[in-house]
Amino acid sequence: MKRYYNTKGSAERIRQLRKGSHVTQSMLAEQANISVDTVKRLERVNVLLAIADVYDVSLDYLAGCEDAAR
């Protein structure tokens, strides 16, 4: 299966962005209107990227971008 993304690398980037902004997981959850548990999961393995990999589609396609080719 063709890989579009490095899911573990993406999870680490999310963590680095959050910490670099001096934001806690709780603060990010509130700002993004998601649960703290979701933030924790995203920082372990980026869920959407893993799903995109399973179905061999881009993240843009999953996000519903009009011009994203499958």
Short mmCIF file of N, CA and C in Angstrom, two decimals:
data_model
loop_
_atom_site.label_atom_id
_atom_site.label_comp_id
_atom_site.label_asym_id
_atom_site.label_seq_id
_atom_site.Cartn_x
_atom_site.Cartn_y
_atom_site.Cartn_z
N MET A 1 0.84 -1.18 0.00
CA MET A 1 0.00 0.00 0.00
C MET A 1 0.89 1.24 0.00
N LYS A 2 0.59 2.18 -0.85
CA LYS A 2 1.34 3.42 -0.93
C LYS A 2 1.09 4.29 0.29
N ARG A 3 2.15 4.82 0.89
CA ARG A 3 2.03 5.69 2.06
C ARG A 3 2.10 7.13 1.62
N TYR A 4 1.12 7.91 2.06
CA TYR A 4 1.12 9.33 1.78
C TYR A 4 1.82 10.11 2.89
N TYR A 5 1.73 9.61 4.10
CA TYR A 5 2.19 10.37 5.26
C TYR A 5 2.96 9.48 6.22
N ASN A 6 3.80 10.11 7.01
CA ASN A 6 4.50 9.45 8.10
C ASN A 6 3.68 9.70 9.36
N THR A 7 2.85 8.75 9.77
CA THR A 7 1.93 8.99 10.87
C THR A 7 2.64 9.24 12.19
N LYS A 8 3.71 8.52 12.46
CA LYS A 8 4.43 8.75 13.71
C LYS A 8 5.12 10.11 13.70
N GLY A 9 5.66 10.50 12.56
CA GLY A 9 6.29 11.81 12.45
C GLY A 9 5.26 12.93 12.62
N SER A 10 4.07 12.72 12.10
CA SER A 10 3.01 13.73 12.23
C SER A 10 2.59 13.90 13.68
N ALA A 11 2.48 12.79 14.39
CA ALA A 11 2.12 12.86 15.80
C ALA A 11 3.17 13.64 16.58
N GLU A 12 4.43 13.42 16.27
CA GLU A 12 5.51 14.14 16.94
C GLU A 12 5.46 15.63 16.60
N ARG A 13 5.14 15.97 15.36
CA ARG A 13 5.03 17.38 14.96
C ARG A 13 3.92 18.08 15.72
N ILE A 14 2.79 17.40 15.90
CA ILE A 14 1.69 17.99 16.67
C ILE A 14 2.16 18.28 18.09
N ARG A 15 2.84 17.34 18.71
CA ARG A 15 3.34 17.51 20.07
C ARG A 15 4.34 18.66 20.13
N GLN A 16 5.24 18.73 19.17
CA GLN A 16 6.24 19.81 19.14
C GLN A 16 5.59 21.17 18.96
N LEU A 17 4.61 21.26 18.07
CA LEU A 17 3.90 22.53 17.87
C LEU A 17 3.22 22.98 19.15
N ARG A 18 2.56 22.04 19.81
CA ARG A 18 1.86 22.36 21.05
C ARG A 18 2.82 22.82 22.12
N LYS A 19 3.88 22.06 22.33
CA LYS A 19 4.84 22.40 23.38
C LYS A 19 5.59 23.69 23.04
N GLY A 20 5.91 23.89 21.77
CA GLY A 20 6.60 25.11 21.35
C GLY A 20 5.77 26.36 21.57
N SER A 21 4.47 26.18 21.60
CA SER A 21 3.55 27.30 21.85
C SER A 21 3.19 27.41 23.33
N HIS A 22 3.82 26.55 24.15
CA HIS A 22 3.56 26.53 25.59
C HIS A 22 2.08 26.31 25.89
N VAL A 23 1.50 25.34 25.17
CA VAL A 23 0.08 25.01 25.30
C VAL A 23 -0.02 23.61 25.87
N THR A 24 -0.88 23.43 26.86
CA THR A 24 -1.11 22.09 27.41
C THR A 24 -2.07 21.32 26.51
N GLN A 25 -2.15 20.04 26.74
CA GLN A 25 -3.12 19.24 25.98
C GLN A 25 -4.54 19.72 26.24
N SER A 26 -4.83 20.10 27.46
CA SER A 26 -6.16 20.61 27.79
C SER A 26 -6.45 21.91 27.05
N MET A 27 -5.47 22.79 27.00
CA MET A 27 -5.66 24.06 26.30
C MET A 27 -5.88 23.84 24.80
N LEU A 28 -5.10 22.93 24.20
CA LEU A 28 -5.27 22.63 22.78
C LEU A 28 -6.65 22.04 22.52
N ALA A 29 -7.07 21.14 23.39
CA ALA A 29 -8.39 20.52 23.24
C ALA A 29 -9.48 21.59 23.25
N GLU A 30 -9.37 22.52 24.16
CA GLU A 30 -10.38 23.58 24.24
C GLU A 30 -10.33 24.47 23.00
N GLN A 31 -9.14 24.85 22.57
CA GLN A 31 -9.00 25.72 21.40
C GLN A 31 -9.50 25.05 20.12
N ALA A 32 -9.28 23.74 20.01
CA ALA A 32 -9.68 23.00 18.81
C ALA A 32 -11.08 22.41 18.92
N ASN A 33 -11.71 22.60 20.08
CA ASN A 33 -13.05 22.08 20.33
C ASN A 33 -13.11 20.56 20.16
N ILE A 34 -12.09 19.90 20.75
CA ILE A 34 -12.03 18.45 20.76
C ILE A 34 -11.73 18.00 22.20
N SER A 35 -11.84 16.72 22.46
CA SER A 35 -11.59 16.23 23.82
C SER A 35 -10.09 16.10 24.08
N VAL A 36 -9.74 16.13 25.35
CA VAL A 36 -8.34 15.92 25.74
C VAL A 36 -7.90 14.53 25.31
N ASP A 37 -8.77 13.55 25.42
CA ASP A 37 -8.43 12.19 24.98
C ASP A 37 -8.08 12.16 23.50
N THR A 38 -8.78 12.94 22.69
CA THR A 38 -8.47 13.01 21.26
C THR A 38 -7.09 13.59 21.05
N VAL A 39 -6.76 14.65 21.77
CA VAL A 39 -5.41 15.24 21.66
C VAL A 39 -4.36 14.20 22.02
N LYS A 40 -4.60 13.46 23.08
CA LYS A 40 -3.64 12.43 23.50
C LYS A 40 -3.47 11.37 22.42
N ARG A 41 -4.58 10.93 21.81
CA ARG A 41 -4.50 9.93 20.73
C ARG A 41 -3.76 10.49 19.53
N LEU A 42 -4.03 11.74 19.19
CA LEU A 42 -3.36 12.35 18.04
C LEU A 42 -1.86 12.45 18.25
N GLU A 43 -1.46 12.67 19.48
CA GLU A 43 -0.04 12.76 19.77
C GLU A 43 0.63 11.39 19.83
N ARG A 44 -0.14 10.35 19.99
CA ARG A 44 0.42 8.99 19.94
C ARG A 44 0.52 8.54 18.49
N VAL A 45 -0.56 8.56 17.79
CA VAL A 45 -0.61 8.21 16.37
C VAL A 45 -1.69 9.08 15.76
N ASN A 46 -1.36 9.76 14.70
CA ASN A 46 -2.33 10.65 14.09
C ASN A 46 -3.41 9.82 13.42
N VAL A 47 -4.59 9.84 13.99
CA VAL A 47 -5.69 8.96 13.59
C VAL A 47 -6.10 9.17 12.13
N LEU A 48 -6.32 10.39 11.72
CA LEU A 48 -6.75 10.64 10.35
C LEU A 48 -5.71 10.20 9.33
N LEU A 49 -4.46 10.42 9.64
CA LEU A 49 -3.41 10.00 8.71
C LEU A 49 -3.34 8.49 8.61
N ALA A 50 -3.55 7.80 9.72
CA ALA A 50 -3.55 6.34 9.69
C ALA A 50 -4.72 5.82 8.86
N ILE A 51 -5.88 6.46 8.98
CA ILE A 51 -7.05 6.05 8.18
C ILE A 51 -6.81 6.32 6.71
N ALA A 52 -6.23 7.47 6.39
CA ALA A 52 -5.91 7.78 5.00
C ALA A 52 -4.99 6.72 4.41
N ASP A 53 -4.05 6.27 5.21
CA ASP A 53 -3.12 5.24 4.75
C ASP A 53 -3.84 3.92 4.49
N VAL A 54 -4.76 3.54 5.36
CA VAL A 54 -5.50 2.29 5.18
C VAL A 54 -6.29 2.30 3.87
N TYR A 55 -6.94 3.42 3.57
CA TYR A 55 -7.77 3.51 2.37
C TYR A 55 -7.02 4.03 1.15
N ASP A 56 -5.71 4.31 1.33
CA ASP A 56 -4.87 4.77 0.23
C ASP A 56 -5.44 6.04 -0.41
N VAL A 57 -5.82 6.99 0.44
CA VAL A 57 -6.32 8.28 -0.02
C VAL A 57 -5.54 9.39 0.69
N SER A 58 -5.66 10.59 0.20
CA SER A 58 -4.97 11.72 0.81
C SER A 58 -5.77 12.25 1.99
N LEU A 59 -5.09 12.99 2.84
CA LEU A 59 -5.77 13.64 3.95
C LEU A 59 -6.74 14.69 3.42
N ASP A 60 -6.39 15.35 2.33
CA ASP A 60 -7.30 16.31 1.70
C ASP A 60 -8.62 15.64 1.32
N TYR A 61 -8.54 14.43 0.78
CA TYR A 61 -9.75 13.70 0.41
C TYR A 61 -10.62 13.43 1.63
N LEU A 62 -10.01 12.96 2.72
CA LEU A 62 -10.77 12.70 3.95
C LEU A 62 -11.39 13.98 4.51
N ALA A 63 -10.68 15.09 4.35
CA ALA A 63 -11.17 16.36 4.89
C ALA A 63 -12.28 16.95 4.01
N GLY A 64 -12.52 16.36 2.85
CA GLY A 64 -13.61 16.81 2.00
C GLY A 64 -13.26 17.94 1.06
N CYS A 65 -11.99 18.14 0.80
CA CYS A 65 -11.58 19.20 -0.14
C CYS A 65 -12.19 18.90 -1.51
N GLU A 66 -12.80 19.90 -2.08
CA GLU A 66 -13.52 19.72 -3.35
C GLU A 66 -12.63 19.24 -4.48
N ASP A 67 -11.38 19.71 -4.54
CA ASP A 67 -10.52 19.37 -5.67
C ASP A 67 -9.55 18.22 -5.36
N ALA A 68 -9.78 17.52 -4.25
CA ALA A 68 -8.89 16.41 -3.88
C ALA A 68 -9.27 15.17 -4.69
N ALA A 69 -8.31 14.68 -5.45
CA ALA A 69 -8.54 13.46 -6.24
C ALA A 69 -8.34 12.25 -5.35
N ARG A 70 -9.13 11.27 -5.57
CA ARG A 70 -9.02 10.03 -4.79
C ARG A 70 -7.92 9.19 -5.32
#
